[in-house]
XYZ file of C-alpha atoms in Angstrom:
522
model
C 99.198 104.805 80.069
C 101.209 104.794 77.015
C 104.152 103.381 76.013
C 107.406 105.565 74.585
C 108.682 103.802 70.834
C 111.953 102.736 72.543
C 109.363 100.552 75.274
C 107.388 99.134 72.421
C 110.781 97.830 70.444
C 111.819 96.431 73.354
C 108.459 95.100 74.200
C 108.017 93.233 70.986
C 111.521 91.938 70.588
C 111.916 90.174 74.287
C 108.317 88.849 73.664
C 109.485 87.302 70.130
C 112.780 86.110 71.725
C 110.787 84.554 74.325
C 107.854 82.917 72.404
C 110.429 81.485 70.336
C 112.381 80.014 72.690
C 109.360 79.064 74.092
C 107.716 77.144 71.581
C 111.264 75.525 70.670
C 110.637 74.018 74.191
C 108.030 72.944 73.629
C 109.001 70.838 70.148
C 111.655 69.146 71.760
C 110.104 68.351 75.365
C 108.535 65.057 75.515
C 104.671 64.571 75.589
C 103.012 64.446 78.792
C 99.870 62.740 79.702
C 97.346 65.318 81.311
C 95.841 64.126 84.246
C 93.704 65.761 87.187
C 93.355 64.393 90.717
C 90.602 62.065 91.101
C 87.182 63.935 92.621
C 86.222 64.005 96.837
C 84.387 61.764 97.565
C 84.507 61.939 101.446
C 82.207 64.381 102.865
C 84.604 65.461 106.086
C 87.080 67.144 102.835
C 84.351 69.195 102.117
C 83.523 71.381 105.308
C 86.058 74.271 106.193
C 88.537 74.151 109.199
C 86.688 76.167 111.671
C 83.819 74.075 110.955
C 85.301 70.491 110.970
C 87.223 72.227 114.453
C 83.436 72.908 115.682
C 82.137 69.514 115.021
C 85.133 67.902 116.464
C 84.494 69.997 119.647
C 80.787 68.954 119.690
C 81.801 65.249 119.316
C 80.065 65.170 116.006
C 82.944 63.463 114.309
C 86.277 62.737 115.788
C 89.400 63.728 115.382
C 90.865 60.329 114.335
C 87.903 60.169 111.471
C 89.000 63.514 110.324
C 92.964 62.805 110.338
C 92.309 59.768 108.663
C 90.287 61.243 106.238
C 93.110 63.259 105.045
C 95.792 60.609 105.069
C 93.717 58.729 102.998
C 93.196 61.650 100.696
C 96.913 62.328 100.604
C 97.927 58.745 99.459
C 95.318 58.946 96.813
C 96.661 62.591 95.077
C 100.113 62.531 96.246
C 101.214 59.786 93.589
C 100.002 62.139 90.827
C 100.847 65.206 91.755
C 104.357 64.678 94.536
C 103.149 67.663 96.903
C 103.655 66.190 100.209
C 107.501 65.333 100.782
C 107.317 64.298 104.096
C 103.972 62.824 105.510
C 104.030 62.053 110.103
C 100.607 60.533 109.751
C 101.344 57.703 112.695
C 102.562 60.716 114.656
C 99.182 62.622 113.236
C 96.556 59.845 114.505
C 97.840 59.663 117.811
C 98.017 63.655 118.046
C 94.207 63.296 117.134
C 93.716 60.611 119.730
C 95.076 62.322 122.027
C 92.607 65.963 120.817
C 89.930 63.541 121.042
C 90.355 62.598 124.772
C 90.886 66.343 125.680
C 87.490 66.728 124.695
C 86.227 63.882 126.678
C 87.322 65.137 129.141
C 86.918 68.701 129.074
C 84.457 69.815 131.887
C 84.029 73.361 131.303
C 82.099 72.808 128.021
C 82.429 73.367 124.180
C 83.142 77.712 124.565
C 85.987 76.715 126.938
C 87.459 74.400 123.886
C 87.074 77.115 121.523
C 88.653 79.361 123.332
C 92.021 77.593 124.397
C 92.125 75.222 121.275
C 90.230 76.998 118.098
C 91.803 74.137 115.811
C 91.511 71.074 117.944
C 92.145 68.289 115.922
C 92.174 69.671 112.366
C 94.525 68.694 110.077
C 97.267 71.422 108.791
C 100.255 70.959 106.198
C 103.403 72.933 106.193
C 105.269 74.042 103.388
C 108.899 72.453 104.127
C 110.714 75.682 104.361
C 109.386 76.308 107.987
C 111.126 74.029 110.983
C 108.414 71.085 112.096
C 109.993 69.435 114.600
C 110.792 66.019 113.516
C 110.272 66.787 110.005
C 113.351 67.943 107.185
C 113.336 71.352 105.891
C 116.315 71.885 103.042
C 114.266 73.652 100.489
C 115.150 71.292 97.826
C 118.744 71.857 99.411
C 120.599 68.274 98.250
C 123.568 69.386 100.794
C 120.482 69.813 103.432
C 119.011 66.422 102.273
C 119.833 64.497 106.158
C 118.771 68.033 108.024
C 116.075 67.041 110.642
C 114.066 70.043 112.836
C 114.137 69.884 116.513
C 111.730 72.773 117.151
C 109.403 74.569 115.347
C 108.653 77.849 114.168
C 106.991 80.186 115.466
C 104.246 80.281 113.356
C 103.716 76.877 113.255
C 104.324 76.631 116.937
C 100.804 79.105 117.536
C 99.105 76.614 115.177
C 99.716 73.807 116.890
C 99.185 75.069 120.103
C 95.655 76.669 118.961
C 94.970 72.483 118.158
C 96.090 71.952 115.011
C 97.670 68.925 113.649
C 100.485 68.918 111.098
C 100.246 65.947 108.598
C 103.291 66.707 106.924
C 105.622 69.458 104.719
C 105.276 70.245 101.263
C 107.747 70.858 98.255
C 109.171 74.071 97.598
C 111.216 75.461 94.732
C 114.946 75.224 95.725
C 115.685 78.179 98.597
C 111.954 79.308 97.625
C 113.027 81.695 94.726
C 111.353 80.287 91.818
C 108.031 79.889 90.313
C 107.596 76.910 90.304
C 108.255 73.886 92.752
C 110.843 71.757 91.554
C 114.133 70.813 93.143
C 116.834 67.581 92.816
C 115.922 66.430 95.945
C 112.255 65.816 95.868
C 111.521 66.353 92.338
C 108.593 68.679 90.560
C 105.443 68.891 92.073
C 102.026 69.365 89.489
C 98.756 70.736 89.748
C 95.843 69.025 90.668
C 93.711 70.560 88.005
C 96.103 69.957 84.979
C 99.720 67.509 86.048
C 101.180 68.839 82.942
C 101.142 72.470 84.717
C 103.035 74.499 87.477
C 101.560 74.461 90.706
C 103.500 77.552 91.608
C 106.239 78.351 94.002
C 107.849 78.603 96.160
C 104.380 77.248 98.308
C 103.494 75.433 95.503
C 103.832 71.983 97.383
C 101.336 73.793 99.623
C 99.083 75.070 96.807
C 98.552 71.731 95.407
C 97.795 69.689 98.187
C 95.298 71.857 99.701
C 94.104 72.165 96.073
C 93.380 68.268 95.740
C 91.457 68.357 98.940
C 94.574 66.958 100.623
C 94.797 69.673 103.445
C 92.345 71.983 104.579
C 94.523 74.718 106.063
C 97.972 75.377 105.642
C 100.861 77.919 105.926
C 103.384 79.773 103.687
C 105.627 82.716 102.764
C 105.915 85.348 100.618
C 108.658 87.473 99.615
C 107.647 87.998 95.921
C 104.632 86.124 95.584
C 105.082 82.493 96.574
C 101.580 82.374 98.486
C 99.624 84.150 95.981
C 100.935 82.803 92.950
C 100.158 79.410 94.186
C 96.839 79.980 95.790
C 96.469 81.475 92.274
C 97.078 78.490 90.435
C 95.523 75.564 92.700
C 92.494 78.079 93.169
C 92.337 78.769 96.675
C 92.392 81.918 99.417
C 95.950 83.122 100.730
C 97.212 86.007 102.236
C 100.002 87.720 102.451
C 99.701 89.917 105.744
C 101.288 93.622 106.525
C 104.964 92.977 107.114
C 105.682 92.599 110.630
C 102.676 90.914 111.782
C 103.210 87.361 111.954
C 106.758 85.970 112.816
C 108.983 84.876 109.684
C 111.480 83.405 112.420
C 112.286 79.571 111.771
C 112.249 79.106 107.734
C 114.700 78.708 105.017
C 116.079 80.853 104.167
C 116.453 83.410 106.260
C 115.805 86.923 105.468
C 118.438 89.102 105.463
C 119.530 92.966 104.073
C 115.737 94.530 104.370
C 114.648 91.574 102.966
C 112.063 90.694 106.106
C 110.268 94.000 105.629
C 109.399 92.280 102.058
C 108.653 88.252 103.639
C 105.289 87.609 104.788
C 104.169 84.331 106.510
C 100.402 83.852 106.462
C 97.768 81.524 105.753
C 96.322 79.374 102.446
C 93.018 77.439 102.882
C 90.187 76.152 100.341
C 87.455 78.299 102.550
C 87.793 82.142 103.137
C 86.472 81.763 106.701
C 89.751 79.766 107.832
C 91.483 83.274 106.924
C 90.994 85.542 109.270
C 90.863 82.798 112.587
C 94.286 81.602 111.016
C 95.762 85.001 111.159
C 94.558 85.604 113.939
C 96.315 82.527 115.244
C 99.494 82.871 113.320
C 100.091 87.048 114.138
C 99.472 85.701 118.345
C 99.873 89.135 120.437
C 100.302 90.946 117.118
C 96.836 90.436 116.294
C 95.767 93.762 118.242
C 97.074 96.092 115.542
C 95.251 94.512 112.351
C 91.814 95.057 114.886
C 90.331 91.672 113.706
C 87.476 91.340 115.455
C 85.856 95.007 113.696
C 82.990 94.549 111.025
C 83.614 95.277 107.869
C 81.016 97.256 106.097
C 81.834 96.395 102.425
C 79.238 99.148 101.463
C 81.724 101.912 103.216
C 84.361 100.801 101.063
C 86.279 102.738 98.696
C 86.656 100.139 95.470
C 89.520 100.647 92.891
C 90.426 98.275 89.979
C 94.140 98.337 87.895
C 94.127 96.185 84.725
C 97.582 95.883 84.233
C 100.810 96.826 85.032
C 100.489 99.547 82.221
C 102.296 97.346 79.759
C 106.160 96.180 80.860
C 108.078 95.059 78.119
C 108.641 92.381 80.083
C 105.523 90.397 80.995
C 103.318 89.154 79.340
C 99.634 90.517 78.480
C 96.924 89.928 80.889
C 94.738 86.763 79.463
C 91.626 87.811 78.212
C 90.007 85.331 80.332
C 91.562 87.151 83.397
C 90.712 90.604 82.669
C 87.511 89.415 81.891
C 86.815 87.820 85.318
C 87.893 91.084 86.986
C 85.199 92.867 85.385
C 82.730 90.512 86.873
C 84.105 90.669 89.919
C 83.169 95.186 89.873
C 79.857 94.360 88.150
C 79.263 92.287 90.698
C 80.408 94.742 93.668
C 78.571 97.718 91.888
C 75.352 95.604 91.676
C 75.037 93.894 94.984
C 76.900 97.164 97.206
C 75.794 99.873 95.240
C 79.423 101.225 95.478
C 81.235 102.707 92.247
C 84.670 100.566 91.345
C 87.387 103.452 90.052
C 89.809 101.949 86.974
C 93.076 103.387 88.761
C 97.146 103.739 86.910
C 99.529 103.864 88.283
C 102.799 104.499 85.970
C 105.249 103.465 88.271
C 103.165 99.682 87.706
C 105.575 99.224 84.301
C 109.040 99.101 86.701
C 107.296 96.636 89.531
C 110.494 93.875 88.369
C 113.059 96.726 88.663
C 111.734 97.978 92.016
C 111.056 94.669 93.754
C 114.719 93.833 92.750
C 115.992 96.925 94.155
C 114.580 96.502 97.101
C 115.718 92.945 97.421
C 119.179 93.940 97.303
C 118.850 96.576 100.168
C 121.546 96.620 102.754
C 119.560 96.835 106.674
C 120.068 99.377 108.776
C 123.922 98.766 109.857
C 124.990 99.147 106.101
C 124.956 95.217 105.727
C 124.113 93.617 102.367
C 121.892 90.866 101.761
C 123.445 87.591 101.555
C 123.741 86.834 97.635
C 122.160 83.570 96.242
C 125.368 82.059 95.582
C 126.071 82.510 99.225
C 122.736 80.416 99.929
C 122.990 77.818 97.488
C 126.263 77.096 99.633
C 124.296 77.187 103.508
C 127.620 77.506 104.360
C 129.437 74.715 102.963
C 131.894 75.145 100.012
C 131.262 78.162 97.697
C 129.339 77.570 94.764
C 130.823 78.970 91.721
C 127.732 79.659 89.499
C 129.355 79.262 85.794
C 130.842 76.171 87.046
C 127.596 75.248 88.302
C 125.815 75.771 84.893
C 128.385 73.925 82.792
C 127.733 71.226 85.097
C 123.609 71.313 85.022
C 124.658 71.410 80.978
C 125.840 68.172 81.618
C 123.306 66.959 83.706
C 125.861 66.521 86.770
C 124.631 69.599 88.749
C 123.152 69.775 92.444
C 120.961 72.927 91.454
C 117.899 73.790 89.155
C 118.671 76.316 86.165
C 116.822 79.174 87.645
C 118.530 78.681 90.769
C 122.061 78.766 88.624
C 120.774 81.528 86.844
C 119.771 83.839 90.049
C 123.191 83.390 91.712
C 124.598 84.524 88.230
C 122.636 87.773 88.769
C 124.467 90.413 90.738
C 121.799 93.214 91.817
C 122.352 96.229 93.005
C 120.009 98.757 94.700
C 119.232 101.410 91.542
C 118.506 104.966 92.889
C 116.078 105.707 90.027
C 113.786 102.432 90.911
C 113.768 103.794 94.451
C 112.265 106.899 93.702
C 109.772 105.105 91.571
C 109.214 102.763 94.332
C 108.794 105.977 96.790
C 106.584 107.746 94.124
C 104.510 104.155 94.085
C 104.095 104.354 97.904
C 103.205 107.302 98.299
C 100.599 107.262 95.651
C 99.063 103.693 96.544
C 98.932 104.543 100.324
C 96.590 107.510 99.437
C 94.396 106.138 97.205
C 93.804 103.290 99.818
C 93.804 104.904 103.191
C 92.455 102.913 105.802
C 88.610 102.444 103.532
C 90.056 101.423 99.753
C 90.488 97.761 98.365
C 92.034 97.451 94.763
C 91.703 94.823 92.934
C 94.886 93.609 90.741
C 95.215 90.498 88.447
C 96.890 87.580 90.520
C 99.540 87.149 87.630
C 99.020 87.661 83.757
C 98.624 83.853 82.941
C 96.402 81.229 83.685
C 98.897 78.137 85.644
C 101.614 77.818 82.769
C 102.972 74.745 81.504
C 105.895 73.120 83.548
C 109.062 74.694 83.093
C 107.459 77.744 80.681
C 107.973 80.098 83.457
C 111.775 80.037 82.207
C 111.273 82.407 79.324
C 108.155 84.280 81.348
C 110.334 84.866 84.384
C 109.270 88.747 84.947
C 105.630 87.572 85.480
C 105.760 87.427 89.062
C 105.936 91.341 89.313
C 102.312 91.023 89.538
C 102.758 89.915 93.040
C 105.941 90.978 93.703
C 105.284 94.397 93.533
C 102.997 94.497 96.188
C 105.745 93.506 98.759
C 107.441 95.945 98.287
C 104.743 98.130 99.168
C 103.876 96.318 102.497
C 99.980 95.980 102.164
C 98.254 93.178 102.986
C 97.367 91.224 99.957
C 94.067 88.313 99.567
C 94.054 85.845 96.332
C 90.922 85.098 96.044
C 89.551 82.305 93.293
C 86.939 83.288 90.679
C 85.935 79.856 89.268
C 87.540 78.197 86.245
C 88.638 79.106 82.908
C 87.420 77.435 79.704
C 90.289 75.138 80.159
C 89.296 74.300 83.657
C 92.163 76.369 85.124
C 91.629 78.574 88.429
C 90.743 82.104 87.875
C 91.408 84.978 89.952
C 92.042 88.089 91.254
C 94.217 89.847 94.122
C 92.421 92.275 96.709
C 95.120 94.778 98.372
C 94.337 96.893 101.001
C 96.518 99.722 103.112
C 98.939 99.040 105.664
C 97.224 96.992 108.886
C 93.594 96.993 106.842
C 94.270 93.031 106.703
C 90.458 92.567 107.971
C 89.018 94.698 104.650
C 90.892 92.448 101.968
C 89.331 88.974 104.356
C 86.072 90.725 104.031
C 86.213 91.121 100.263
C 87.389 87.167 100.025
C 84.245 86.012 102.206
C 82.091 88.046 99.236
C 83.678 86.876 96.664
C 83.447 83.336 97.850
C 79.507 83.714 98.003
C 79.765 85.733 94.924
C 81.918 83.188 92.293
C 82.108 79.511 94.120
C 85.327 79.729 95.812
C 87.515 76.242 95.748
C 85.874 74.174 92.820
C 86.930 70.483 93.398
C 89.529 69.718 90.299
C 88.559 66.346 90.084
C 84.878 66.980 89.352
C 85.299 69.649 86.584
């Protein structure tokens, strides 16, 4: 689709004001050492959840081995990369103790223990915006830095009960609205393939620890991205599930406005067949609708592809290296399927920032606005005053991160044009998809930016963002590594409650391209 003269002005000057800006960061930041986390060397990090969960059952390897495993896999990475915030590993060994003697004792056999406890004794991290009991959860909140949990969520709740065992939470950005995961209370968190990089956000404390081999499941949210852009980054699976499906109940913050018809709690894992068992887990009597247990033909699948998001002025172009990987990825389909992959546009694509922030600001049903991000900053303490809070972050003496500062400066207001653009978007994405079509959509334009770039690239999560707005389920799925050794990848989006055609595509493409490549042996 082309662009009008005004759009390519405008395109070319924010992209010059940016770069500029951008590189005059980068003069006066001091030089940081690159580093990756050392490589696995212990066999039990290598072997997916529902598999470690079946040899656990079977007495194969215990519980305790396993747990321990991971601890000692955590204190290893965590140093490098501060992912894990909060570690209960005493609490951890003796939950797997305990998993272990419910399996010694167990009479009715190994199906029984599958079918009560699919997750018996596997380890699981939390991203720290979710209650754990016993565990903090401030979001990078200092005024929430003594705030304990006494229950947990829901979500969390179904995990543990199907077995799981939590090892600990994970950094966020500050009230998960950035991308990237940095806050004044626990500091920035890197990526395991590159520390001088962004690990994403807001589960970006989630993406990198399951990305060193440090967890093997674990959960998130998404509201504009913040499980895909980190799965993205640390190259791993996550979804984002159709709205509604799994409870967002017990996180900060809470939704509010029509916000929670945008939030989606799902699951991020190393190995695409911990996807759909996780989901299945996490949605509990939900489940029914999304019809997990159907085969997927991927044969009798409609395939689309969209390049781009036909050229906003403001993000930036999709790396070569990305748009190259996505044609792999429909060479691939058309040669092993022998189905036809459609290049789709879809014009609306170029306002995805404008609609996803329209739709952010949306009052909910009684008339009653969101809260604003000022409001949050606050959890209802004194008010934060956002100029005051930037002359003070000038001086070094703020609470908050700039981006945080800078969203509670913002002041959005649902724009009836973006609405209809959103409608128009709807209406022509849910027909091209039906219940049959996957479309495959670059993850985000870049390959995992340098830390703090995002500031003058801070449009670039429309990628994901948009597709929230749209409620469809949503898999990242990684497609090896650039030449740089960065995770590639690509986002497969199906129609509302198809969840179980987007997991089907991720279990191909992880036989297809590699899946998870361990960071500390490229």
């Amino acid at each position: 689709m082309s662009l009008t003269t005004g759009e390519r002005i405008l395109q070319w000057l924010f992209r010059a004001v940016s770069g500029f800006f951008c590189a005059l960061f980068v003069l006066v930041s001091p030089r940081r050492k690159a580093e990756k986390v050392p490589p696995v060397t212990d066999k039990l990090l290598l072997i997916s959840a529902m598999q470690l969960a079946e040899k656990i059952r079977r007495k194969q390897v215990s519980s305790v081995d396993v747990v321990q495993s991971y601890i000692d896999r955590i204190q290893q990475v965590n140093p490098l990369l501060n992912a894990m915030v909060k570690d209960r590993f005493s609490e951890a060994l003796a939950e797997a103790a305990h998993a272990d003697m419910v399996i010694e004792e167990e009479t009715g056999g190994e199906e029984v223990l599958a079918d009560r406890f699919p997750l018996l004794g596997v380890p699981l991290s939390v991203k720290e915006s979710f209650f754990l009991q016993g565990m903090p959860c401030s979001t990078g909140l200092i005024s929430r830095a003594g705030f304990v949990a006494n229950t947990d969520a829901p979500a969390v709740a179904l995990l543990k009960r199907a077995g799981a065992i939590p090892l600990g939470v994970t950094n966020t950005s500050e009230l998960c609205m950035w991308l990237e995961s940095n806050n004044h209370l626990y500091g920035i968190t890197n990526n395991p393939y590159d520390t001088t990089r962004i690990c994403g956000g807001s589960s970006g404390g989630e993406g990198s620890i399951l990305g060193s081999a440090g967890s093997v499941i674990g959960i998130g949210s998404d509201i504009g991205g913040s499980i895909r852009m980190p799965c993205f980054f640390n190259g791993l699976f996550g979804h984002k599930a159709t709205p509604g499906i799994v409870s967002n109940d017990g996180q900060l913050p809470p939704s509010s406005g029509l916000q929670d018809d945008l939030l989606s709690t799902g699951p991020m894992c190393r190995y695409a067949e911990d996807l759909l068992p996780m989901l299945k887990i996490m949605a509990g009597a939900n489940a029914d609708k999304l019809s997990l247990s159907s085969k997927v033909d991927l044969k009798k699948l409609r395939f689309f592809s969209v390049v781009d998001d036909g050229g906003s002025p403001w993000t930036s172009p999709v790396d070569k290296q990305l748009v190259e990987a996505q044609k792999k990825v429909i060479q691939r389909l058309e040669a092993d399927l022998g189905v036809k992959v459609k290049e789709m546009s879809f014009p609306q694509l170029k306002y995805s920032y404008q609609i996803w922030e329209t739709c952010m600001a949306l009052p909910d049903k009684d008339g009653k606005p969101p809260q604003s991000f000022a409001e949050l900053l606050a959890d209802g303490g004194s008010t934060v005053w956002p100029l005051w809070e930037l002359i003070k972050w000038i001086f070094g003496k703020s609470d908050h991160t700039l981006p945080s500062i800078g969203l509670a400066l913002m002041n959005s207001k649902p724009s009836p044009f973006f609405l209809k653009q959103k409608d128009a978007l709807q209406h022509d994405m849910d027909k091209v998809l039906g219940t049959d079509g996957v479309l495959l959509y670059p993850s985000h334009p870049l390959l995992a930016p340098k830390h703090h770039h995002p500031l003058f690239t801070i449009y670039n999560f429309s990628y994901t963002g948009i597709l929230n707005t749209l409620g469809l389920p949503v898999t990242q799925c990684p497609l090896g590594l650039s030449e740089e050794g960065l995770p590639l990848g690509v986002q497969v989006v199906g129609g509302k409650l198809q969840d179980r055609l987007t997991l089907a595509v991720a279990l191909y493409l992880e036989e297809a391209f590699g899946g998870w490549r361990d960071p500390g042996a490229t």
